[in-house]
Amino acid sequence: MPWFEGSRRRAAHRVDVPQRDSAWAAAVQVASNVVGNVVKKAAKDGMTIDPLRTVAKEMQFLTGNIRKLLGSGHPSLDRVAKYYTQAEGKHVRPLIVLLMSRATYLCPKNPQPETVHSARAIDSSISPVTILADVNPSAMPLTSNEPEMKDGNLDILPSQRRLAEITELIHTASLLHDDVIDHSVSRRGSPSANLEFGNKMAVLAGDFLLGRASVALARLRHVEVVELLATVIANLVEGEFMQLKNTERDERSPKYSEETLSYYLQKTYLKTASLISKSCRAAALLGNADATTVDAAYSYGRNLGLAFQLVDDMLDYTRSGKDLGKPAGADLELGLATAPLLFAWKQNPELGALVGRKFEREGDVEKARDLVLKSDGIEQTRALAQDYSEKAIAAIADFPESEAKDGLIEMAQKTIKRQK
């Protein structure tokens, strides 16, 4: 069953569609009990884990190494490519990858021989250097020396740290492209790259980031990990195409249906959760974890990613641009119907006409926003996000106890509470 089919059933339950069988209800109850036990234990233990502290040493090198990965001999390209690394980003995705790497270190291992991914190996080219170099200055070593992070029996491998950097590169490339598509004027509290350098430079810089990420990814020398992250890049584009339409048929006067919410959740997976879920799976694979652990890592990332985007869509209605570091209310201005509006639409059929014309008439945006705020759309979005957050926690319930596991649980809980 496709992931979004399961999501649709869960979403349908949230919007008061009756459950269809007792087996499903029993499964939900078991999952709820597992989550409840994990959360109660965390509360009992007084867990106030700072996820960042758990991998602080690794995160310390993140931005510096990313900037080295992006080195270019062309000064203009170098400047644009590194532009979004100057601002203080949240770095949520690499943080999750590092936490997952450390959390799965104690999990059962794959019985097959482990592939060694040393710092030297992941900085070495596969093709002859003379072929790669040509007039390309990027043939130099990709990262700085890290004497205190030596190879050996580490709970976070050099390849997993590089994966965290690759994940952030792909995410940043998507921001550069999204800002051009959305005509954004700000990002992380500063002028957006397209505003600062122009659309052409921003698009080319995004392409360059994806190219450098692909080179670093190939040098991990792990075929499944390469396949996973390459699929992410395709998913980002597929999700962007889906976002061009608010409904699958894109009618001018659509009527709300559960398929509309399913379409939105599928788009959300492709645009946001795919990167988080597949990079979590890749982290477990690089650590040679067994199949059960690899699947659990993927499930955690998928559900966390969906929860994260649902909260993001909710904040677009409830927080100011100053709080978010980017324009608030941008979704409606762009003609996008996200979860809060979809839930409001079920209660207010008149929203269908506005969705169909993508809020393009004067007063449409204000009317839609007002109807959403008067409905329980935001509360239903929060509840669905909470649902996915709890599923993420349940996915890693069997992981051995560790500070990194606690950090992953805390990340899932903080996702629901975040304000920007």
Short mmCIF file of C-alpha atoms in Angstrom, two decimals:
data_model
loop_
_atom_site.label_atom_id
_atom_site.label_comp_id
_atom_site.label_asym_id
_atom_site.label_seq_id
_atom_site.Cartn_x
_atom_site.Cartn_y
_atom_site.Cartn_z
CA MET A 1 0.00 0.00 0.00
CA PRO A 2 1.50 3.37 -0.96
CA TRP A 3 2.51 5.57 2.00
CA PHE A 4 -0.07 8.20 1.04
CA GLU A 5 -2.88 5.67 1.09
CA GLY A 6 -2.10 5.04 4.73
CA SER A 7 -1.83 8.78 5.34
CA ARG A 8 -5.21 9.31 3.72
CA ARG A 9 -6.82 6.81 6.05
CA ARG A 10 -5.25 8.48 9.06
CA ALA A 11 -6.26 11.88 7.75
CA ALA A 12 -9.74 10.61 7.09
CA HIS A 13 -9.99 9.50 10.70
CA ARG A 14 -8.95 12.97 11.79
CA VAL A 15 -11.72 14.56 9.78
CA ASP A 16 -14.41 12.37 11.31
CA VAL A 17 -14.61 9.59 8.71
CA PRO A 18 -15.53 6.36 10.56
CA GLN A 19 -12.86 3.69 10.97
CA ARG A 20 -13.58 0.76 8.73
CA ASP A 21 -12.49 -2.21 10.83
CA SER A 22 -11.55 -3.23 14.33
CA ALA A 23 -8.10 -4.44 13.27
CA TRP A 24 -7.17 -0.93 12.28
CA ALA A 25 -8.50 0.41 15.58
CA ALA A 26 -6.49 -2.21 17.46
CA ALA A 27 -3.33 -1.29 15.57
CA VAL A 28 -3.86 2.38 16.36
CA GLN A 29 -4.37 1.51 20.04
CA VAL A 30 -1.14 -0.54 20.16
CA ALA A 31 0.80 2.29 18.55
CA SER A 32 -0.74 4.79 20.98
CA ASN A 33 0.24 2.61 23.94
CA VAL A 34 3.82 2.34 22.69
CA VAL A 35 4.04 6.09 22.21
CA GLY A 36 2.44 6.72 25.60
CA ASN A 37 4.99 4.51 27.33
CA VAL A 38 7.90 6.23 25.60
CA VAL A 39 6.60 9.71 26.37
CA LYS A 40 5.71 8.82 29.99
CA LYS A 41 9.18 7.41 30.53
CA ALA A 42 10.73 10.57 29.11
CA ALA A 43 8.64 12.68 31.47
CA LYS A 44 9.40 10.43 34.42
CA ASP A 45 13.11 10.63 33.75
CA GLY A 46 12.87 14.41 33.53
CA MET A 47 14.22 14.34 29.99
CA THR A 48 15.19 17.80 28.88
CA ILE A 49 17.59 16.71 26.17
CA ASP A 50 18.98 19.40 23.89
CA PRO A 51 19.29 17.50 20.60
CA LEU A 52 21.96 19.91 19.38
CA ARG A 53 24.15 19.26 22.41
CA THR A 54 24.13 15.54 21.65
CA VAL A 55 25.94 16.08 18.33
CA ALA A 56 27.49 19.50 19.00
CA LYS A 57 31.00 18.46 17.99
CA GLU A 58 29.83 17.22 14.59
CA MET A 59 27.58 20.23 14.00
CA GLN A 60 30.49 22.54 14.77
CA PHE A 61 32.13 21.60 11.47
CA LEU A 62 28.95 21.52 9.38
CA THR A 63 28.88 25.00 7.85
CA GLY A 64 32.64 25.14 7.32
CA ASN A 65 32.66 21.81 5.50
CA ILE A 66 29.64 22.76 3.40
CA ARG A 67 31.39 25.94 2.32
CA LYS A 68 34.42 23.86 1.30
CA LEU A 69 32.20 21.46 -0.62
CA LEU A 70 30.89 24.50 -2.52
CA GLY A 71 34.27 25.93 -3.50
CA SER A 72 34.35 27.32 -7.02
CA GLY A 73 37.05 29.08 -8.99
CA HIS A 74 34.50 31.55 -10.31
CA PRO A 75 34.18 34.32 -7.71
CA SER A 76 30.58 35.26 -8.57
CA LEU A 77 29.38 31.66 -8.44
CA ASP A 78 31.34 31.11 -5.24
CA ARG A 79 29.61 34.09 -3.63
CA VAL A 80 26.06 33.14 -4.68
CA ALA A 81 26.49 29.42 -3.90
CA LYS A 82 27.61 30.21 -0.35
CA TYR A 83 25.07 32.99 0.23
CA TYR A 84 22.56 30.97 2.26
CA THR A 85 25.34 29.46 4.38
CA GLN A 86 26.11 32.89 5.85
CA ALA A 87 22.82 33.26 7.72
CA GLU A 88 22.12 31.24 10.85
CA GLY A 89 19.85 28.46 9.62
CA LYS A 90 18.12 25.86 11.78
CA HIS A 91 20.06 22.98 10.16
CA VAL A 92 17.23 20.63 11.16
CA ARG A 93 17.98 18.02 8.50
CA PRO A 94 21.68 17.45 9.20
CA LEU A 95 20.91 17.49 12.93
CA ILE A 96 18.40 14.66 12.44
CA VAL A 97 20.88 12.69 10.29
CA LEU A 98 23.59 12.95 12.96
CA LEU A 99 21.21 12.00 15.77
CA MET A 100 19.96 9.01 13.76
CA SER A 101 23.55 7.95 13.05
CA ARG A 102 24.39 7.97 16.74
CA ALA A 103 21.07 6.40 17.81
CA THR A 104 21.45 3.46 15.39
CA TYR A 105 25.07 2.79 16.40
CA LEU A 106 23.89 0.49 19.21
CA CYS A 107 21.27 -1.26 17.08
CA PRO A 108 21.79 -4.75 15.57
CA LYS A 109 24.09 -4.82 12.57
CA ASN A 110 23.72 -6.25 9.10
CA PRO A 111 25.49 -9.64 9.02
CA GLN A 112 27.11 -8.75 5.70
CA PRO A 113 30.65 -7.36 5.82
CA GLU A 114 30.69 -3.67 6.65
CA THR A 115 32.06 -1.23 4.10
CA VAL A 116 34.63 1.08 5.65
CA HIS A 117 33.98 4.75 4.95
CA SER A 118 37.02 6.62 6.20
CA ALA A 119 37.54 10.36 5.95
CA ARG A 120 40.23 9.74 3.34
CA ALA A 121 37.93 7.56 1.23
CA ILE A 122 35.04 10.02 1.10
CA ASP A 123 37.41 12.79 0.00
CA SER A 124 38.97 10.67 -2.74
CA SER A 125 37.77 10.77 -6.31
CA ILE A 126 36.57 7.63 -8.07
CA SER A 127 37.54 8.74 -11.58
CA PRO A 128 41.16 9.76 -12.27
CA VAL A 129 41.91 13.20 -10.90
CA THR A 130 43.25 14.34 -14.27
CA ILE A 131 39.85 13.62 -15.82
CA LEU A 132 37.88 15.36 -13.08
CA ALA A 133 40.19 18.33 -12.67
CA ASP A 134 40.53 19.72 -16.20
CA VAL A 135 40.11 23.39 -15.34
CA ASN A 136 37.91 22.53 -12.36
CA PRO A 137 39.34 23.82 -9.09
CA SER A 138 37.17 21.43 -7.13
CA ALA A 139 39.69 18.62 -7.40
CA MET A 140 41.23 19.84 -4.14
CA PRO A 141 40.37 18.07 -0.85
CA LEU A 142 36.77 18.80 0.03
CA THR A 143 37.02 19.31 3.78
CA SER A 144 39.39 20.70 6.37
CA ASN A 145 41.43 18.50 8.67
CA GLU A 146 39.62 17.57 11.84
CA PRO A 147 42.34 16.18 14.14
CA GLU A 148 39.98 15.58 17.07
CA MET A 149 37.56 13.58 14.87
CA LYS A 150 39.76 10.62 14.01
CA ASP A 151 38.73 7.50 12.17
CA GLY A 152 38.21 4.33 14.12
CA ASN A 153 35.39 2.80 16.14
CA LEU A 154 33.18 5.89 16.02
CA ASP A 155 29.48 6.07 16.77
CA ILE A 156 29.17 8.63 13.95
CA LEU A 157 31.21 7.66 10.89
CA PRO A 158 32.89 10.16 8.53
CA SER A 159 30.48 8.99 5.81
CA GLN A 160 27.50 9.77 8.05
CA ARG A 161 28.86 13.24 8.78
CA ARG A 162 29.29 13.78 5.05
CA LEU A 163 25.71 12.58 4.52
CA ALA A 164 24.52 15.28 6.93
CA GLU A 165 26.36 17.88 4.85
CA ILE A 166 24.93 16.50 1.59
CA THR A 167 21.42 16.64 3.07
CA GLU A 168 21.85 20.33 3.88
CA LEU A 169 23.25 21.02 0.40
CA ILE A 170 20.20 19.47 -1.26
CA HIS A 171 17.87 21.38 1.06
CA THR A 172 19.66 24.68 0.40
CA ALA A 173 19.53 24.10 -3.36
CA SER A 174 15.77 23.61 -3.06
CA LEU A 175 15.51 26.94 -1.19
CA LEU A 176 17.36 28.75 -3.97
CA HIS A 177 15.05 27.29 -6.60
CA ASP A 178 11.87 27.73 -4.54
CA ASP A 179 12.64 31.39 -3.91
CA VAL A 180 12.89 32.01 -7.66
CA ILE A 181 9.66 30.11 -8.37
CA ASP A 182 7.81 31.88 -5.53
CA HIS A 183 9.30 35.35 -6.22
CA SER A 184 10.44 35.48 -2.58
CA VAL A 185 12.02 38.65 -1.23
CA SER A 186 13.49 37.36 2.04
CA ARG A 187 14.99 34.22 3.52
CA ARG A 188 16.36 33.70 7.05
CA GLY A 189 15.83 37.37 7.82
CA SER A 190 17.90 38.62 4.85
CA PRO A 191 17.15 39.45 1.20
CA SER A 192 16.59 36.26 -0.79
CA ALA A 193 19.30 35.17 -3.25
CA ASN A 194 17.08 35.88 -6.25
CA LEU A 195 16.53 39.43 -5.00
CA GLU A 196 20.21 39.93 -4.20
CA PHE A 197 21.73 38.39 -7.35
CA GLY A 198 18.87 37.91 -9.82
CA ASN A 199 16.91 34.84 -10.87
CA LYS A 200 19.49 33.44 -13.29
CA MET A 201 22.31 33.48 -10.75
CA ALA A 202 20.08 31.97 -8.06
CA VAL A 203 18.96 29.11 -10.32
CA LEU A 204 22.51 28.40 -11.47
CA ALA A 205 23.74 28.45 -7.87
CA GLY A 206 21.05 25.93 -6.91
CA ASP A 207 22.12 23.70 -9.79
CA PHE A 208 25.74 23.99 -8.67
CA LEU A 209 24.79 22.93 -5.13
CA LEU A 210 23.05 19.84 -6.48
CA GLY A 211 26.09 19.06 -8.63
CA ARG A 212 28.49 19.32 -5.70
CA ALA A 213 26.12 17.27 -3.53
CA SER A 214 26.08 14.58 -6.22
CA VAL A 215 29.88 14.41 -6.33
CA ALA A 216 30.10 14.10 -2.55
CA LEU A 217 27.32 11.50 -2.61
CA ALA A 218 29.10 9.35 -5.21
CA ARG A 219 32.26 9.38 -3.08
CA LEU A 220 30.40 7.69 -0.23
CA ARG A 221 30.66 4.60 -2.44
CA HIS A 222 27.36 3.13 -1.24
CA VAL A 223 25.02 2.28 -4.10
CA GLU A 224 21.74 2.27 -2.15
CA VAL A 225 22.55 5.56 -0.43
CA VAL A 226 23.30 7.13 -3.82
CA GLU A 227 19.98 5.80 -5.14
CA LEU A 228 18.07 7.16 -2.14
CA LEU A 229 19.45 10.70 -2.28
CA ALA A 230 19.23 10.86 -6.08
CA THR A 231 15.56 9.93 -5.72
CA VAL A 232 15.13 12.79 -3.25
CA ILE A 233 16.26 15.28 -5.89
CA ALA A 234 13.67 13.87 -8.31
CA ASN A 235 11.01 13.93 -5.56
CA LEU A 236 11.62 17.64 -4.93
CA VAL A 237 10.85 18.39 -8.57
CA GLU A 238 7.83 16.07 -8.61
CA GLY A 239 6.47 17.75 -5.49
CA GLU A 240 6.95 21.18 -7.04
CA PHE A 241 4.98 20.09 -10.10
CA MET A 242 2.19 18.77 -7.87
CA GLN A 243 2.13 22.09 -6.05
CA LEU A 244 1.25 23.85 -9.30
CA LYS A 245 -2.24 22.40 -8.76
CA ASN A 246 -4.25 22.36 -5.53
CA THR A 247 -6.26 19.31 -6.60
CA GLU A 248 -5.41 16.41 -8.86
CA ARG A 249 -7.87 17.49 -11.56
CA ASP A 250 -7.34 21.20 -10.96
CA GLU A 251 -10.96 22.16 -11.67
CA ARG A 252 -12.18 25.75 -11.65
CA SER A 253 -14.91 24.99 -9.09
CA PRO A 254 -13.69 21.95 -7.15
CA LYS A 255 -15.56 20.28 -4.28
CA TYR A 256 -13.78 19.11 -1.17
CA SER A 257 -13.07 15.38 -0.89
CA GLU A 258 -10.70 13.16 1.09
CA GLU A 259 -8.72 12.71 -2.15
CA THR A 260 -7.93 16.43 -1.98
CA LEU A 261 -6.24 15.96 1.39
CA SER A 262 -4.48 12.83 0.12
CA TYR A 263 -3.12 14.82 -2.85
CA TYR A 264 -1.83 17.50 -0.48
CA LEU A 265 -0.14 14.91 1.77
CA GLN A 266 1.52 13.21 -1.20
CA LYS A 267 2.84 16.57 -2.38
CA THR A 268 4.04 17.30 1.16
CA TYR A 269 5.89 14.00 1.32
CA LEU A 270 7.68 14.69 -1.98
CA LYS A 271 8.62 18.28 -1.18
CA THR A 272 9.58 17.93 2.49
CA ALA A 273 9.41 14.47 4.04
CA SER A 274 11.26 12.61 1.28
CA LEU A 275 14.59 14.27 2.10
CA ILE A 276 14.22 13.65 5.83
CA SER A 277 12.99 10.06 5.52
CA LYS A 278 15.48 8.90 2.89
CA SER A 279 18.44 10.58 4.61
CA CYS A 280 17.48 8.89 7.90
CA ARG A 281 17.38 5.56 6.08
CA ALA A 282 20.73 6.35 4.43
CA ALA A 283 22.30 7.13 7.82
CA ALA A 284 21.26 3.71 9.14
CA LEU A 285 22.56 2.02 5.98
CA LEU A 286 25.94 3.72 6.25
CA GLY A 287 26.16 2.50 9.85
CA ASN A 288 25.54 -1.07 8.61
CA ALA A 289 22.35 -1.39 10.70
CA ASP A 290 20.07 -4.37 10.13
CA ALA A 291 16.96 -4.22 7.93
CA THR A 292 14.55 -3.66 10.85
CA THR A 293 16.54 -0.67 12.05
CA VAL A 294 16.85 0.75 8.54
CA ASP A 295 13.07 0.55 8.07
CA ALA A 296 12.47 2.14 11.49
CA ALA A 297 14.83 5.02 10.65
CA TYR A 298 12.92 5.62 7.42
CA SER A 299 9.55 5.54 9.20
CA TYR A 300 10.76 8.03 11.81
CA GLY A 301 11.96 10.45 9.13
CA ARG A 302 8.82 10.13 6.99
CA ASN A 303 6.45 10.86 9.86
CA LEU A 304 8.62 13.62 11.31
CA GLY A 305 8.86 15.25 7.88
CA LEU A 306 5.10 15.27 7.44
CA ALA A 307 4.61 16.68 10.95
CA PHE A 308 7.22 19.35 10.28
CA GLN A 309 5.55 20.59 7.10
CA LEU A 310 2.08 20.55 8.62
CA VAL A 311 3.33 22.80 11.42
CA ASP A 312 5.06 25.01 8.83
CA ASP A 313 1.78 25.40 6.94
CA MET A 314 -0.02 26.19 10.20
CA LEU A 315 2.55 28.85 11.19
CA ASP A 316 1.97 30.60 7.87
CA TYR A 317 -1.45 31.52 9.27
CA THR A 318 -0.52 32.17 12.89
CA ARG A 319 2.90 33.89 12.93
CA SER A 320 4.25 37.14 11.52
CA GLY A 321 6.92 37.50 8.86
CA LYS A 322 9.33 38.81 11.48
CA ASP A 323 8.89 35.67 13.55
CA LEU A 324 9.34 33.35 10.58
CA GLY A 325 12.28 35.14 8.91
CA LYS A 326 10.30 35.06 5.64
CA PRO A 327 6.99 36.60 4.51
CA ALA A 328 3.97 35.32 6.45
CA GLY A 329 0.78 34.46 4.59
CA ALA A 330 2.82 33.60 1.52
CA ASP A 331 0.94 30.39 0.74
CA LEU A 332 -2.36 32.10 -0.08
CA GLU A 333 -0.57 34.84 -2.01
CA LEU A 334 0.98 32.08 -4.12
CA GLY A 335 -2.42 30.46 -4.66
CA LEU A 336 -1.63 27.45 -2.46
CA ALA A 337 -4.25 25.60 -0.45
CA THR A 338 -2.46 23.94 2.48
CA ALA A 339 -3.80 21.83 5.35
CA PRO A 340 -5.46 24.60 7.43
CA LEU A 341 -7.43 25.77 4.41
CA LEU A 342 -8.30 22.25 3.30
CA PHE A 343 -9.81 21.47 6.70
CA ALA A 344 -11.65 24.82 6.65
CA TRP A 345 -12.88 24.05 3.12
CA LYS A 346 -14.65 20.93 4.35
CA GLN A 347 -16.71 23.15 6.68
CA ASN A 348 -17.09 26.06 4.22
CA PRO A 349 -17.86 24.84 0.67
CA GLU A 350 -17.65 28.44 -0.58
CA LEU A 351 -13.85 28.13 -0.35
CA GLY A 352 -13.95 25.79 -3.37
CA ALA A 353 -14.38 28.63 -5.85
CA LEU A 354 -11.44 30.50 -4.30
CA VAL A 355 -9.26 27.38 -4.42
CA GLY A 356 -10.24 26.80 -8.05
CA ARG A 357 -9.09 30.26 -9.12
CA LYS A 358 -6.07 30.11 -6.77
CA PHE A 359 -7.17 33.20 -4.79
CA GLU A 360 -6.34 35.45 -7.73
CA ARG A 361 -9.23 37.94 -7.45
CA GLU A 362 -9.01 41.00 -5.27
CA GLY A 363 -10.10 40.17 -1.74
CA ASP A 364 -9.78 36.39 -2.20
CA VAL A 365 -6.69 36.07 0.02
CA GLU A 366 -8.24 38.08 2.85
CA LYS A 367 -11.55 36.20 2.63
CA ALA A 368 -9.83 32.79 2.61
CA ARG A 369 -7.61 33.69 5.55
CA ASP A 370 -10.59 34.95 7.54
CA LEU A 371 -12.56 31.75 6.89
CA VAL A 372 -9.60 29.61 7.95
CA LEU A 373 -9.12 31.54 11.20
CA LYS A 374 -12.84 31.27 11.99
CA SER A 375 -12.84 27.50 11.38
CA ASP A 376 -11.04 24.77 13.29
CA GLY A 377 -8.66 24.23 10.35
CA ILE A 378 -5.61 25.24 12.36
CA GLU A 379 -6.57 22.98 15.27
CA GLN A 380 -7.15 20.03 12.93
CA THR A 381 -3.78 20.67 11.27
CA ARG A 382 -2.11 20.71 14.68
CA ALA A 383 -3.85 17.45 15.61
CA LEU A 384 -2.74 15.73 12.40
CA ALA A 385 0.82 16.96 12.95
CA GLN A 386 0.70 15.59 16.50
CA ASP A 387 -0.47 12.27 15.07
CA TYR A 388 2.54 12.06 12.75
CA SER A 389 4.89 13.16 15.53
CA GLU A 390 3.66 10.32 17.72
CA LYS A 391 4.13 7.85 14.87
CA ALA A 392 7.73 9.04 14.51
CA ILE A 393 8.36 8.40 18.21
CA ALA A 394 6.73 4.96 18.00
CA ALA A 395 8.95 4.02 15.04
CA ILE A 396 12.12 4.17 17.16
CA ALA A 397 10.63 2.74 20.37
CA ASP A 398 12.77 -0.42 20.10
CA PHE A 399 16.06 1.44 19.65
CA PRO A 400 18.45 0.93 22.59
CA GLU A 401 18.26 3.71 25.15
CA SER A 402 20.73 6.51 24.43
CA GLU A 403 20.98 10.27 24.56
CA ALA A 404 20.72 10.34 20.75
CA LYS A 405 17.44 8.40 20.85
CA ASP A 406 16.16 10.85 23.47
CA GLY A 407 17.25 13.64 21.14
CA LEU A 408 15.21 12.17 18.28
CA ILE A 409 12.17 11.93 20.55
CA GLU A 410 12.72 15.52 21.63
CA MET A 411 12.97 16.61 17.98
CA ALA A 412 9.57 15.03 17.29
CA GLN A 413 8.04 16.74 20.32
CA LYS A 414 9.64 20.12 19.58
CA THR A 415 8.40 19.99 15.99
CA ILE A 416 4.85 20.38 17.25
CA LYS A 417 5.75 23.22 19.62
CA ARG A 418 7.98 25.28 17.34
CA GLN A 419 7.04 28.88 16.58
CA LYS A 420 9.19 29.49 13.48
#
